[in-house]
PDB file of C-alpha atoms in Angstrom:
ATOM      1  CA  UNK A  17     -11.846 -67.176  -8.370  1.00 81.00           C
ATOM      2  CA  UNK A  18     -11.980 -70.750  -7.834  1.00 87.00           C
ATOM      3  CA  UNK A  19     -15.549 -72.251  -7.254  1.00 86.00           C
ATOM      4  CA  UNK A  20     -16.381 -73.984  -3.836  1.00 89.00           C
ATOM      5  CA  UNK A  21     -18.153 -77.248  -3.513  1.00 90.00           C
ATOM      6  CA  UNK A  22     -21.417 -75.336  -2.639  1.00 89.00           C
ATOM      7  CA  UNK A  23     -21.157 -73.360  -5.818  1.00 89.00           C
ATOM      8  CA  UNK A  24     -21.137 -76.342  -7.995  1.00 91.00           C
ATOM      9  CA  UNK A  25     -23.941 -77.675  -6.065  1.00 91.00           C
ATOM     10  CA  UNK A  26     -25.961 -74.371  -6.711  1.00 90.00           C
ATOM     11  CA  UNK A  27     -25.124 -74.424 -10.230  1.00 90.00           C
ATOM     12  CA  UNK A  28     -26.304 -78.148 -10.373  1.00 91.00           C
ATOM     13  CA  UNK A  29     -29.594 -77.388  -8.664  1.00 90.00           C
ATOM     14  CA  UNK A  30     -30.267 -74.981 -11.389  1.00 89.00           C
ATOM     15  CA  UNK A  31     -29.604 -77.274 -13.932  1.00 90.00           C
ATOM     16  CA  UNK A  32     -31.971 -79.503 -12.267  1.00 90.00           C
ATOM     17  CA  UNK A  33     -34.675 -77.238 -12.111  1.00 87.00           C
ATOM     18  CA  UNK A  34     -33.890 -76.537 -15.923  1.00 88.00           C
ATOM     19  CA  UNK A  35     -34.194 -80.016 -16.690  1.00 90.00           C
ATOM     20  CA  UNK A  36     -37.484 -80.778 -14.800  1.00 87.00           C
ATOM     21  CA  UNK A  37     -39.030 -77.480 -16.665  1.00 86.00           C
ATOM     22  CA  UNK A  38     -38.387 -79.059 -19.867  1.00 87.00           C
ATOM     23  CA  UNK A  39     -35.578 -76.853 -20.514  1.00 87.00           C
ATOM     24  CA  UNK A  40     -33.070 -79.002 -21.066  1.00 89.00           C
ATOM     25  CA  UNK A  41     -32.621 -82.431 -23.170  1.00 90.00           C
ATOM     26  CA  UNK A  42     -31.190 -85.515 -21.086  1.00 92.00           C
ATOM     27  CA  UNK A  43     -28.077 -85.715 -22.887  1.00 93.00           C
ATOM     28  CA  UNK A  44     -27.198 -82.124 -22.444  1.00 92.00           C
ATOM     29  CA  UNK A  45     -28.147 -82.200 -18.775  1.00 92.00           C
ATOM     30  CA  UNK A  46     -26.054 -84.930 -18.068  1.00 93.00           C
ATOM     31  CA  UNK A  47     -23.041 -83.441 -20.112  1.00 93.00           C
ATOM     32  CA  UNK A  48     -23.591 -79.978 -18.165  1.00 91.00           C
ATOM     33  CA  UNK A  49     -23.672 -81.776 -14.712  1.00 93.00           C
ATOM     34  CA  UNK A  50     -20.630 -83.285 -15.435  1.00 94.00           C
ATOM     35  CA  UNK A  51     -18.729 -80.477 -16.285  1.00 92.00           C
ATOM     36  CA  UNK A  52     -19.784 -78.197 -13.533  1.00 91.00           C
ATOM     37  CA  UNK A  53     -18.629 -80.728 -10.994  1.00 92.00           C
ATOM     38  CA  UNK A  54     -15.515 -81.053 -13.036  1.00 92.00           C
ATOM     39  CA  UNK A  55     -15.133 -77.012 -13.226  1.00 90.00           C
ATOM     40  CA  UNK A  56     -12.465 -75.036 -11.371  1.00 90.00           C
ATOM     41  CA  UNK A  57     -13.517 -71.343 -11.684  1.00 89.00           C
ATOM     42  CA  UNK A  58     -16.831 -69.587 -11.079  1.00 87.00           C
ATOM     43  CA  UNK A  59     -16.413 -68.358 -14.722  1.00 87.00           C
ATOM     44  CA  UNK A  60     -16.844 -71.972 -15.729  1.00 88.00           C
ATOM     45  CA  UNK A  61     -20.108 -72.426 -13.815  1.00 87.00           C
ATOM     46  CA  UNK A  62     -21.600 -69.379 -14.823  1.00 86.00           C
ATOM     47  CA  UNK A  63     -21.082 -70.394 -18.366  1.00 87.00           C
ATOM     48  CA  UNK A  64     -23.077 -73.706 -17.966  1.00 87.00           C
ATOM     49  CA  UNK A  65     -26.233 -72.080 -16.266  1.00 87.00           C
ATOM     50  CA  UNK A  66     -26.177 -68.345 -18.117  1.00 85.00           C
ATOM     51  CA  UNK A  67     -28.808 -69.546 -20.743  1.00 84.00           C
ATOM     52  CA  UNK A  68     -31.218 -71.054 -17.958  1.00 82.00           C
ATOM     53  CA  UNK A  69     -33.353 -69.449 -15.353  1.00 78.00           C
ATOM     54  CA  UNK A  70     -31.563 -68.992 -12.066  1.00 70.00           C
ATOM     55  CA  UNK A  71     -34.501 -71.140 -10.574  1.00 52.00           C
ATOM     56  CA  UNK A  72     -37.532 -72.290 -11.277  1.00 48.00           C
ATOM     57  CA  UNK A  73     -40.118 -70.392 -13.657  1.00 50.00           C
ATOM     58  CA  UNK A  74     -42.456 -68.224 -12.090  1.00 53.00           C
ATOM     59  CA  UNK A  75     -46.186 -68.897 -11.743  1.00 52.00           C
ATOM     60  CA  UNK A  76     -48.370 -66.189 -13.277  1.00 58.00           C
ATOM     61  CA  UNK A  77     -50.327 -64.343 -10.529  1.00 56.00           C
ATOM     62  CA  UNK A  78     -54.096 -64.804 -10.067  1.00 56.00           C
ATOM     63  CA  UNK A  79     -56.352 -62.347 -10.934  1.00 58.00           C
ATOM     64  CA  UNK A  80     -57.959 -62.211  -7.545  1.00 56.00           C
ATOM     65  CA  UNK A  81     -54.699 -62.226  -5.200  1.00 55.00           C
ATOM     66  CA  UNK A  82     -53.209 -58.914  -6.593  1.00 59.00           C
ATOM     67  CA  UNK A  83     -54.312 -56.327  -8.915  1.00 59.00           C
ATOM     68  CA  UNK A  84     -51.740 -55.219 -11.622  1.00 62.00           C
ATOM     69  CA  UNK A  85     -49.233 -52.436 -10.660  1.00 65.00           C
ATOM     70  CA  UNK A  86     -49.768 -49.178 -11.833  1.00 55.00           C
ATOM     71  CA  UNK A  87     -46.922 -47.827 -14.112  1.00 60.00           C
ATOM     72  CA  UNK A  88     -45.213 -44.741 -12.407  1.00 64.00           C
ATOM     73  CA  UNK A  89     -46.217 -42.170 -15.004  1.00 65.00           C
ATOM     74  CA  UNK A  90     -49.962 -42.773 -14.306  1.00 64.00           C
ATOM     75  CA  UNK A  91     -50.003 -42.449 -10.476  1.00 61.00           C
ATOM     76  CA  UNK A  92     -51.860 -39.879  -8.982  1.00 69.00           C
ATOM     77  CA  UNK A  93     -50.183 -36.801  -8.447  1.00 68.00           C
ATOM     78  CA  UNK A  94     -50.326 -35.940  -4.467  1.00 73.00           C
ATOM     79  CA  UNK A  95     -51.355 -32.234  -4.485  1.00 81.00           C
ATOM     80  CA  UNK A  96     -50.762 -29.869  -1.474  1.00 84.00           C
ATOM     81  CA  UNK A  97     -53.994 -28.565   0.095  1.00 90.00           C
ATOM     82  CA  UNK A  98     -55.074 -24.794  -0.778  1.00 91.00           C
ATOM     83  CA  UNK A  99     -54.908 -22.208   2.169  1.00 93.00           C
ATOM     84  CA  UNK A 100     -58.718 -20.896   2.911  1.00 93.00           C
ATOM     85  CA  UNK A 101     -57.481 -17.385   3.074  1.00 94.00           C
ATOM     86  CA  UNK A 102     -55.734 -17.463  -0.270  1.00 94.00           C
ATOM     87  CA  UNK A 103     -58.779 -18.509  -1.660  1.00 95.00           C
ATOM     88  CA  UNK A 104     -60.711 -15.785   0.179  1.00 96.00           C
ATOM     89  CA  UNK A 105     -58.431 -13.191  -1.110  1.00 95.00           C
ATOM     90  CA  UNK A 106     -58.932 -14.074  -4.504  1.00 95.00           C
ATOM     91  CA  UNK A 107     -62.597 -14.216  -4.043  1.00 95.00           C
ATOM     92  CA  UNK A 108     -62.902 -10.762  -2.441  1.00 95.00           C
ATOM     93  CA  UNK A 109     -60.181  -9.328  -5.091  1.00 94.00           C
ATOM     94  CA  UNK A 110     -62.241 -10.385  -8.047  1.00 94.00           C
ATOM     95  CA  UNK A 111     -65.578  -9.176  -6.397  1.00 94.00           C
ATOM     96  CA  UNK A 112     -64.021  -5.489  -5.914  1.00 93.00           C
ATOM     97  CA  UNK A 113     -65.168  -5.111  -9.656  1.00 90.00           C
ATOM     98  CA  UNK A 114     -68.603  -6.018  -8.791  1.00 93.00           C
ATOM     99  CA  UNK A 115     -68.873  -4.305  -5.504  1.00 92.00           C
ATOM    100  CA  UNK A 116     -67.295  -1.021  -6.400  1.00 89.00           C
ATOM    101  CA  UNK A 117     -63.933  -1.746  -4.359  1.00 89.00           C
ATOM    102  CA  UNK A 118     -65.613  -2.193  -1.424  1.00 92.00           C
ATOM    103  CA  UNK A 119     -63.823  -5.955  -0.972  1.00 94.00           C
ATOM    104  CA  UNK A 120     -60.681  -4.351  -1.824  1.00 94.00           C
ATOM    105  CA  UNK A 121     -59.528  -3.857   1.949  1.00 94.00           C
ATOM    106  CA  UNK A 122     -60.728  -7.236   3.064  1.00 95.00           C
ATOM    107  CA  UNK A 123     -58.823  -8.992   0.004  1.00 96.00           C
ATOM    108  CA  UNK A 124     -55.751  -7.417   0.974  1.00 96.00           C
ATOM    109  CA  UNK A 125     -55.885  -8.210   4.564  1.00 95.00           C
ATOM    110  CA  UNK A 126     -56.757 -11.989   3.965  1.00 96.00           C
ATOM    111  CA  UNK A 127     -53.883 -11.668   1.136  1.00 95.00           C
ATOM    112  CA  UNK A 128     -51.246 -10.687   3.603  1.00 95.00           C
ATOM    113  CA  UNK A 129     -52.850 -13.359   6.321  1.00 95.00           C
ATOM    114  CA  UNK A 130     -52.566 -16.197   3.488  1.00 94.00           C
ATOM    115  CA  UNK A 131     -48.870 -15.138   2.368  1.00 93.00           C
ATOM    116  CA  UNK A 132     -47.779 -15.090   6.026  1.00 92.00           C
ATOM    117  CA  UNK A 133     -49.405 -18.717   6.974  1.00 92.00           C
ATOM    118  CA  UNK A 134     -47.897 -19.952   3.525  1.00 90.00           C
ATOM    119  CA  UNK A 135     -44.297 -19.181   4.581  1.00 89.00           C
ATOM    120  CA  UNK A 136     -44.833 -21.436   7.220  1.00 89.00           C
ATOM    121  CA  UNK A 137     -47.134 -24.242   6.413  1.00 87.00           C
ATOM    122  CA  UNK A 138     -46.733 -26.541   3.459  1.00 82.00           C
ATOM    123  CA  UNK A 139     -50.030 -25.639   1.738  1.00 89.00           C
ATOM    124  CA  UNK A 140     -50.410 -24.222  -1.842  1.00 91.00           C
ATOM    125  CA  UNK A 141     -52.243 -20.904  -2.757  1.00 91.00           C
ATOM    126  CA  UNK A 142     -49.348 -18.264  -3.360  1.00 93.00           C
ATOM    127  CA  UNK A 143     -50.929 -17.396  -6.893  1.00 94.00           C
ATOM    128  CA  UNK A 144     -54.296 -16.824  -5.370  1.00 94.00           C
ATOM    129  CA  UNK A 145     -53.187 -14.690  -2.355  1.00 95.00           C
ATOM    130  CA  UNK A 146     -51.188 -12.443  -5.255  1.00 95.00           C
ATOM    131  CA  UNK A 147     -54.023 -12.210  -7.300  1.00 95.00           C
ATOM    132  CA  UNK A 148     -56.379 -11.062  -4.452  1.00 95.00           C
ATOM    133  CA  UNK A 149     -53.582  -8.793  -3.091  1.00 95.00           C
ATOM    134  CA  UNK A 150     -53.022  -7.053  -6.557  1.00 95.00           C
ATOM    135  CA  UNK A 151     -57.021  -6.839  -7.336  1.00 95.00           C
ATOM    136  CA  UNK A 152     -57.112  -5.322  -3.586  1.00 95.00           C
ATOM    137  CA  UNK A 153     -54.625  -2.729  -3.969  1.00 95.00           C
ATOM    138  CA  UNK A 154     -55.887  -1.609  -7.138  1.00 95.00           C
ATOM    139  CA  UNK A 155     -59.509  -0.874  -5.806  1.00 95.00           C
ATOM    140  CA  UNK A 156     -58.003   0.659  -2.972  1.00 94.00           C
ATOM    141  CA  UNK A 157     -55.636   3.148  -5.445  1.00 95.00           C
ATOM    142  CA  UNK A 158     -58.903   3.517  -7.552  1.00 94.00           C
ATOM    143  CA  UNK A 159     -60.774   4.747  -4.419  1.00 93.00           C
ATOM    144  CA  UNK A 160     -57.942   6.827  -3.492  1.00 94.00           C
ATOM    145  CA  UNK A 161     -57.737   8.389  -6.872  1.00 95.00           C
ATOM    146  CA  UNK A 162     -61.603   8.974  -6.620  1.00 93.00           C
ATOM    147  CA  UNK A 163     -61.240  10.818  -3.363  1.00 94.00           C
ATOM    148  CA  UNK A 164     -58.569  13.211  -4.672  1.00 95.00           C
ATOM    149  CA  UNK A 165     -60.274  14.080  -7.608  1.00 94.00           C
ATOM    150  CA  UNK A 166     -63.267  14.502  -5.378  1.00 93.00           C
ATOM    151  CA  UNK A 167     -61.367  16.960  -3.132  1.00 94.00           C
ATOM    152  CA  UNK A 168     -60.036  18.491  -5.800  1.00 94.00           C
ATOM    153  CA  UNK A 169     -63.403  19.373  -7.199  1.00 93.00           C
ATOM    154  CA  UNK A 170     -65.053  20.301  -4.361  1.00 89.00           C
TER     155      UNK A 170
END
């Protein structure tokens, strides 16, 4: 593709910046500028400025101005809030062992309520609700077995 006069001027500006920064010697700068004005294609211009930065060198940031960026793997993971009823179901389900199953029915009720809320909200707590449900249903089943044996014994 043929180069325009504006593209030649841009290449010369890049060469001037490189010369001003001390990246080019006087003789090499003059040769490249002459070749830039004589260039007919964009390819010829790109060869002239390929080994120099495309503008002035950036200044190092001041330590007060901006803290260094944190790499992506080390950013904190945003977690979803845990449903309170799921936690209550877990606690009540675990308490069935201490209370001899008295907290089993509340564990089942709060577990089902938590699961229905979790379907509609963006909260977490599925595992807590399910564990509370399992422990609650196990304690209810144990009481049912106890009452069956009690009825049979009487």
